[in-house]
Tab-separated table of C-alpha atoms in Angstrom:
chain	number	residue	atom	x	y	z
A	721	MET	CA	-13.216	-18.206	-7.461
A	722	ASP	CA	-11.392	-16.179	-4.424
A	723	MET	CA	-7.466	-15.400	-4.821
A	724	GLN	CA	-7.165	-15.422	-1.057
A	725	LEU	CA	-8.559	-18.637	-1.385
A	726	LYS	CA	-7.240	-20.607	-4.433
A	727	ARG	CA	-3.469	-18.780	-3.353
A	728	GLY	CA	-3.987	-21.543	-0.335
A	729	LEU	CA	-5.928	-23.996	-1.225
A	730	LEU	CA	-2.807	-24.941	-4.121
A	731	ASP	CA	-0.181	-24.813	-1.375
A	732	VAL	CA	-2.318	-27.606	-0.197
A	733	CYS	CA	-2.176	-29.312	-3.384
A	734	VAL	CA	0.915	-28.988	-3.541
A	735	LEU	CA	1.819	-30.415	-0.221
A	736	ALA	CA	-0.817	-33.512	-0.681
A	737	ALA	CA	0.853	-34.501	-4.347
A	738	ILE	CA	4.124	-34.687	-1.884
A	739	GLN	CA	2.410	-36.206	1.210
A	740	HIS	CA	3.263	-39.882	0.532
A	741	GLU	CA	6.343	-39.627	-1.210
A	742	ASP	CA	8.534	-37.551	-2.204
A	743	SER	CA	8.138	-35.958	-5.776
A	744	TYR	CA	9.553	-33.550	-8.049
A	745	GLY	CA	8.473	-30.630	-10.127
A	746	TYR	CA	7.046	-31.961	-13.394
A	747	GLN	CA	5.532	-34.802	-11.705
A	748	ILE	CA	3.871	-33.017	-9.125
A	749	ILE	CA	2.369	-30.437	-12.417
A	750	LYS	CA	1.254	-33.684	-13.484
A	751	ASP	CA	0.010	-34.851	-9.985
A	752	MET	CA	-2.272	-32.375	-10.264
A	753	HIS	CA	-2.985	-32.180	-13.475
A	754	PRO	CA	-6.541	-34.150	-13.436
A	755	PHE	CA	-7.954	-32.496	-10.620
A	756	VAL	CA	-6.485	-28.586	-10.746
A	757	GLU	CA	-4.565	-27.135	-13.134
A	758	ILE	CA	-1.470	-25.385	-11.963
A	759	SER	CA	1.994	-23.889	-14.689
A	760	GLU	CA	5.216	-24.121	-13.822
A	761	SER	CA	5.271	-20.108	-12.566
A	762	THR	CA	2.209	-20.568	-10.482
A	763	LEU	CA	4.307	-24.041	-8.980
A	764	TYR	CA	7.328	-22.091	-8.567
A	765	PRO	CA	5.713	-19.752	-5.992
A	766	ILE	CA	4.557	-22.315	-3.965
A	767	LEU	CA	7.990	-24.142	-3.537
A	768	ARG	CA	9.160	-21.349	-2.321
A	769	ARG	CA	6.368	-20.485	0.545
A	770	LEU	CA	5.962	-23.360	1.572
A	771	GLU	CA	10.341	-24.258	2.057
A	772	ALA	CA	10.321	-20.741	3.900
A	773	ALA	CA	7.709	-22.466	6.518
A	774	HIS	CA	9.294	-25.231	6.604
A	775	LEU	CA	6.421	-27.221	5.229
A	776	LEU	CA	8.390	-28.870	2.985
A	777	ASP	CA	12.517	-29.838	2.339
A	778	VAL	CA	14.487	-29.712	-0.904
A	779	TYR	CA	16.790	-31.942	-2.108
A	780	THR	CA	18.288	-32.468	-5.246
A	781	ARG	CA	19.681	-35.750	-6.512
A	782	GLU	CA	21.558	-36.640	-9.824
A	783	TYR	CA	19.236	-38.001	-12.901
A	784	ASN	CA	19.967	-38.885	-15.943
A	785	GLY	CA	22.739	-36.930	-15.998
A	786	ARG	CA	21.332	-33.852	-15.379
A	787	LEU	CA	20.889	-32.683	-11.587
A	788	ARG	CA	16.712	-32.707	-10.571
A	789	LYS	CA	16.002	-30.766	-6.873
A	790	TYR	CA	13.314	-33.229	-5.293
A	791	TYR	CA	10.188	-32.137	-2.095
A	792	HIS	CA	9.916	-33.550	1.067
A	793	ILE	CA	6.952	-33.722	3.209
A	794	THR	CA	8.016	-32.729	6.752
A	795	GLU	CA	6.502	-33.464	10.319
A	796	ALA	CA	4.687	-29.977	10.128
A	797	GLY	CA	3.366	-30.158	5.826
A	798	GLN	CA	1.542	-34.174	7.071
A	799	ALA	CA	-0.196	-31.376	9.811
A	800	ARG	CA	-1.284	-28.639	7.938
A	801	LEU	CA	-2.634	-31.656	5.529
A	802	ALA	CA	-4.313	-32.598	8.742
A	803	THR	CA	-5.785	-29.672	9.460
A	804	PHE	CA	-7.017	-29.102	6.237
A	805	ALA	CA	-8.942	-32.431	6.027
A	806	GLU	CA	-10.544	-31.797	9.323
A	807	GLU	CA	-11.865	-28.142	8.197
A	808	TRP	CA	-13.193	-29.232	4.824
A	809	ARG	CA	-15.038	-32.481	6.577
A	810	GLU	CA	-17.543	-29.212	8.255
A	811	ILE	CA	-17.262	-27.427	4.751
A	812	ILE	CA	-18.561	-31.135	3.050
A	813	SER	CA	-21.230	-31.429	5.184
A	814	ILE	CA	-22.709	-28.170	5.307
A	815	TYR	CA	-22.438	-27.465	1.403
A	816	GLN	CA	-24.422	-31.614	1.903
A	817	PHE	CA	-26.524	-30.093	4.150
A	818	VAL	CA	-27.435	-26.562	0.906
A	819	THR	CA	-28.003	-29.082	-1.174
A	820	ARG	CA	-30.189	-31.519	-0.237
A	821	GLY	CA	-32.702	-28.111	0.220
A	822	GLY	CA	-32.275	-27.983	4.015
A	823	SER	CA	-35.552	-28.299	6.091
A	824	ALA	CA	-39.171	-28.118	4.371
A	825	GLN	CA	-39.753	-24.680	3.599
B	1295	MET	CA	13.143	-20.251	-28.741
B	1296	THR	CA	15.208	-22.804	-27.858
B	1297	LYS	CA	16.534	-23.026	-24.521
B	1298	MET	CA	19.492	-21.076	-23.802
B	1299	GLN	CA	17.137	-18.125	-25.547
B	1300	PHE	CA	14.869	-18.280	-22.369
B	1301	MET	CA	17.807	-18.954	-19.718
B	1302	ALA	CA	19.453	-15.811	-20.935
B	1303	GLU	CA	16.397	-13.673	-21.279
B	1304	LEU	CA	14.702	-14.856	-17.804
B	1305	ALA	CA	18.580	-13.970	-15.929
B	1306	ALA	CA	18.465	-10.468	-17.860
B	1307	ARG	CA	15.026	-10.254	-16.064
B	1308	LEU	CA	15.327	-11.002	-13.230
B	1309	SER	CA	19.323	-9.394	-12.638
B	1310	ARG	CA	18.954	-6.769	-10.403
B	1311	LEU	CA	17.305	-10.320	-7.959
B	1312	PRO	CA	20.053	-11.364	-5.334
B	1313	ARG	CA	21.740	-13.988	-7.023
B	1314	GLU	CA	20.752	-16.489	-5.408
B	1315	ASP	CA	17.142	-15.946	-6.144
B	1316	VAL	CA	18.288	-15.848	-9.573
B	1317	GLU	CA	20.425	-18.673	-9.590
B	1318	ARG	CA	17.525	-20.304	-8.091
B	1319	SER	CA	15.027	-19.507	-10.366
B	1320	MET	CA	17.124	-20.497	-13.746
B	1321	GLU	CA	17.774	-23.683	-11.633
B	1322	TYR	CA	13.676	-24.469	-11.148
B	1323	TYR	CA	12.964	-22.891	-14.930
B	1324	GLY	CA	16.076	-25.491	-16.191
B	1325	GLU	CA	15.577	-28.462	-14.957
B	1326	MET	CA	11.188	-27.707	-15.773
B	1327	ILE	CA	12.300	-27.254	-19.915
B	1328	ASP	CA	14.317	-30.928	-19.480
B	1329	ASP	CA	12.775	-32.719	-18.207
B	1330	ARG	CA	9.146	-32.039	-20.946
B	1331	MET	CA	11.871	-32.554	-24.414
B	1332	GLU	CA	11.647	-36.013	-22.219
B	1333	GLU	CA	8.425	-35.981	-22.066
B	1334	GLY	CA	8.644	-35.906	-25.954
B	1335	LEU	CA	8.322	-31.981	-26.262
B	1336	SER	CA	10.775	-30.313	-28.166
B	1337	GLU	CA	12.965	-27.616	-27.363
B	1338	ALA	CA	11.018	-25.209	-28.628
B	1339	GLU	CA	7.788	-26.734	-27.468
B	1340	ALA	CA	8.980	-26.972	-23.744
B	1341	VAL	CA	10.121	-23.725	-23.263
B	1342	VAL	CA	6.911	-21.951	-24.927
B	1343	ALA	CA	5.146	-24.807	-21.901
B	1344	MET	CA	6.820	-22.158	-19.661
B	1345	GLY	CA	3.759	-19.155	-19.896
B	1346	ASP	CA	4.455	-16.002	-20.609
B	1347	MET	CA	8.015	-14.672	-20.194
B	1348	ASP	CA	5.640	-11.445	-17.438
B	1349	GLU	CA	4.232	-14.198	-15.496
B	1350	ILE	CA	7.104	-16.053	-15.316
B	1351	VAL	CA	8.990	-12.369	-13.528
B	1352	LYS	CA	6.248	-11.283	-11.899
B	1353	ASN	CA	6.298	-15.061	-9.705
B	1354	VAL	CA	9.190	-15.243	-8.705
B	1355	ILE	CA	9.731	-11.221	-8.138
B	1356	GLY	CA	6.960	-11.547	-6.336
B	1357	GLU	CA	8.046	-14.234	-3.827
B	1358	THR	CA	10.985	-11.978	-3.152
B	1359	PRO	CA	10.743	-9.973	0.185
B	1360	LEU	CA	11.396	-5.891	-0.895
B	1361	VAL	CA	13.478	-5.642	2.262
B	1362	ARG	CA	15.553	-8.279	-0.897
B	1363	LEU	CA	15.271	-6.120	-3.461
B	1364	VAL	CA	16.490	-2.897	-1.208
B	1365	VAL	CA	19.270	-4.311	-0.068
B	1366	GLU	CA	20.560	-5.746	-3.431
B	1367	LYS	CA	19.922	-2.623	-4.987
B	1368	ILE	CA	22.036	-0.672	-2.394
B	1369	LYS	CA	24.862	-2.510	-2.433
B	1370	PRO	CA	27.514	-1.805	-4.503
B	1371	LYS	CA	28.860	-4.728	-7.599
B	1372	ARG	CA	32.469	-4.000	-7.143
B	1373	ALA	CA	35.079	-2.806	-4.067
B	1374	LEU	CA	34.320	0.583	-3.104
B	1375	ARG	CA	37.165	2.551	-3.526
B	1376	ALA	CA	38.877	4.624	-0.985
B	1377	PHE	CA	36.833	8.843	-1.875
B	1378	GLU	CA	34.132	6.585	-2.413
B	1379	ILE	CA	34.002	5.592	1.075
B	1380	VAL	CA	34.686	8.611	2.326
B	1381	LEU	CA	32.490	10.687	-0.629
B	1382	LEU	CA	29.790	8.282	2.293
B	1383	VAL	CA	30.591	8.365	4.874
B	1384	LEU	CA	30.589	12.944	5.076
B	1385	GLY	CA	27.852	12.521	2.908
B	1386	SER	CA	25.968	10.623	5.380
B	1387	PRO	CA	23.682	13.002	6.941
B	1388	ILE	CA	22.379	14.340	3.746
B	1389	TRP	CA	21.635	11.274	2.975
B	1390	LEU	CA	20.858	9.263	5.443
B	1391	ALA	CA	17.769	11.857	6.738
B	1392	VAL	CA	16.491	11.712	3.651
B	1393	ALA	CA	16.859	7.733	3.652
B	1394	ILE	CA	14.552	8.302	6.857
B	1395	SER	CA	12.666	10.864	5.927
B	1396	LEU	CA	11.463	9.076	2.646
B	1397	LEU	CA	10.986	6.358	5.142
B	1398	ALA	CA	9.037	8.658	7.913
B	1399	VAL	CA	6.613	9.987	4.752
B	1400	PHE	CA	6.090	6.137	3.486
B	1401	PHE	CA	4.860	4.363	6.998
B	1402	SER	CA	2.868	7.829	8.062
B	1403	VAL	CA	0.465	7.740	5.202
B	1404	TYR	CA	0.124	4.278	6.185
B	1405	VAL	CA	-0.600	4.793	9.162
B	1406	THR	CA	-2.640	7.650	8.485
B	1407	LEU	CA	-5.067	5.388	6.638
B	1408	TRP	CA	-4.947	3.052	9.085
B	1409	SER	CA	-6.136	6.164	11.731
B	1410	VAL	CA	-8.868	6.844	9.929
B	1411	LEU	CA	-10.758	3.769	8.551
B	1412	ILE	CA	-10.244	3.086	12.914
B	1413	GLY	CA	-11.402	6.305	13.498
B	1414	CYS	CA	-15.140	5.763	11.153
B	1415	TYR	CA	-15.430	2.388	12.675
B	1416	ALA	CA	-14.676	3.806	16.173
B	1417	SER	CA	-17.640	6.745	15.491
B	1418	VAL	CA	-20.010	4.694	13.893
B	1419	VAL	CA	-19.474	2.589	17.455
B	1420	GLY	CA	-20.348	5.591	18.502
B	1421	GLY	CA	-22.655	6.999	16.840
B	1422	LEU	CA	-24.739	3.193	17.222
B	1423	PHE	CA	-24.111	3.304	20.804
B	1424	GLY	CA	-24.924	6.895	21.717
B	1425	GLY	CA	-28.013	7.365	19.426
B	1426	VAL	CA	-29.650	4.216	19.932
B	1427	VAL	CA	-28.504	3.537	23.683
B	1428	GLY	CA	-29.201	7.231	24.393
B	1429	GLY	CA	-32.136	7.183	23.242
B	1430	LEU	CA	-33.968	4.141	23.953
B	1431	GLY	CA	-33.299	5.207	27.404
B	1432	ALA	CA	-34.127	8.269	27.086
B	1433	ALA	CA	-36.970	6.585	25.565
B	1434	VAL	CA	-37.818	4.888	29.238
B	1435	LEU	CA	-37.174	7.614	31.596
B	1436	PHE	CA	-40.213	10.040	29.791
B	1437	MET	CA	-41.893	6.853	29.961
B	1438	ILE	CA	-41.843	6.495	33.669
B	1439	LYS	CA	-42.470	11.067	33.519
B	1440	GLY	CA	-45.632	10.258	31.929
B	1441	SER	CA	-45.012	12.101	28.956
B	1442	GLY	CA	-46.520	10.303	25.505
B	1443	VAL	CA	-44.584	12.406	23.122
B	1444	SER	CA	-41.063	12.358	23.819
B	1445	VAL	CA	-40.610	9.200	24.140
B	1446	LEU	CA	-41.764	8.554	20.793
B	1447	LEU	CA	-39.475	11.585	20.163
B	1448	MET	CA	-37.055	9.103	21.709
B	1449	LEU	CA	-37.449	6.079	19.921
B	1450	GLY	CA	-37.907	7.888	16.241
B	1451	GLY	CA	-34.590	9.319	17.363
B	1452	ALA	CA	-32.694	5.984	18.103
B	1453	LEU	CA	-34.645	4.534	15.179
B	1454	CYS	CA	-33.433	7.097	13.064
B	1455	CYS	CA	-29.093	6.343	14.381
B	1456	PHE	CA	-29.785	2.786	14.002
B	1457	GLY	CA	-30.436	3.179	10.120
B	1458	ILE	CA	-27.533	5.677	9.442
B	1459	PHE	CA	-24.687	3.495	12.123
B	1460	ALA	CA	-25.745	0.464	10.907
B	1461	PRO	CA	-24.743	0.541	6.836
B	1462	LEU	CA	-22.192	2.094	7.594
B	1463	PHE	CA	-20.223	-1.458	8.603
B	1464	PRO	CA	-20.364	-3.093	5.673
B	1465	CYS	CA	-19.202	-0.622	3.854
B	1466	LEU	CA	-16.199	-0.455	6.732
B	1467	ASN	CA	-15.566	-3.817	6.042
B	1468	ARG	CA	-15.618	-2.882	2.675
B	1469	LEU	CA	-13.244	-0.346	2.765
B	1470	VAL	CA	-10.344	-2.230	4.791
B	1471	VAL	CA	-10.549	-4.923	1.869
B	1472	LEU	CA	-10.461	-2.724	-1.154
B	1473	THR	CA	-7.535	-1.353	1.837
B	1474	VAL	CA	-5.774	-3.754	2.230
B	1475	ARG	CA	-5.909	-4.689	-1.305
B	1476	TRP	CA	-4.199	-1.329	-2.255
B	1477	SER	CA	-1.257	-2.077	0.315
B	1478	LYS	CA	-0.272	-5.478	-1.972
B	1479	CYS	CA	-0.559	-3.525	-5.411
B	1480	PHE	CA	1.813	-0.629	-3.788
B	1481	LEU	CA	3.955	-3.316	-2.575
B	1482	HIS	CA	4.479	-4.945	-6.110
B	1483	PHE	CA	4.483	-1.636	-7.426
B	1484	VAL	CA	7.870	-1.118	-5.419
B	1485	LYS	CA	9.154	-3.617	-5.894
B	1486	SER	CA	9.162	-3.273	-9.416
B	1487	LEU	CA	10.984	-0.791	-9.334
B	1488	PHE	CA	14.002	-1.633	-7.470
B	1489	VAL	CA	13.798	-4.459	-10.369
B	1490	GLY	CA	12.755	-2.774	-13.380
B	1491	GLY	CA	15.177	-2.056	-16.071
B	1492	GLY	CA	16.522	-5.147	-16.044
B	1493	GLU	CA	16.962	-5.559	-20.200
B	1494	GLN	CA	18.436	-1.823	-19.414
B	1495	ALA	CA	21.202	-3.960	-17.634
């Protein structure tokens, strides 16, 4: 897959992982695992990018005697997800058209 | 490798980065290792699960803007002594001028690259319109005058121009894509110059 495309898609995936509920790094990787494999080193720049773009917020909570960073999706992040869904609805219907063979030759 | 060894190596490799960035990435990877160990992995397995150290370092640097790397590099790590400050100020006509001219060189190379591309586009568009439209226009004029051979000549010329210039468009588009990609690689290369040698630090 085109690297640029994949990067953009992974950004949205991470947002989707936290869209209903705040989550933390490793949990995000586990949630995404059945659908797409992502490594810790790939996730790190994505989280930094999303934070810089104000699509998510970061806060720290104590857990089992250590500190853990949690990620919370912002309004802007939710809007980004909605835009993505809208764009891909159209792509999916095009895909369905293409793979059904379209009109008879 | 133990967690401590991993964290130490990571800190060493990132030592040229601003402290904030180093701390943030250390916290992140420390947390990831702890989470994996909680899942039942041994310390060594958890460290291995983090992946290749080069990959990790590359990803952290990639996210740090070049400007921050440069600033971090030239920031004095200890208080400057009086004579050092004097030297810096006295020498500023030299190092300032050198720095500005270096920047100017990079900038002009970059601008030239893009100007050449834009120039190519301009010539292709010019050739296309000039040749095709001109040829067609001339053909019409000759048709009015009634000299059939000239009409054919002009039409042929228009077709030739189209054949020559139209295929150049996708070539130029590809060149633009490649140039953008090279710029990114070059940027990463420059960044690595500022961060490289972390192990020697």
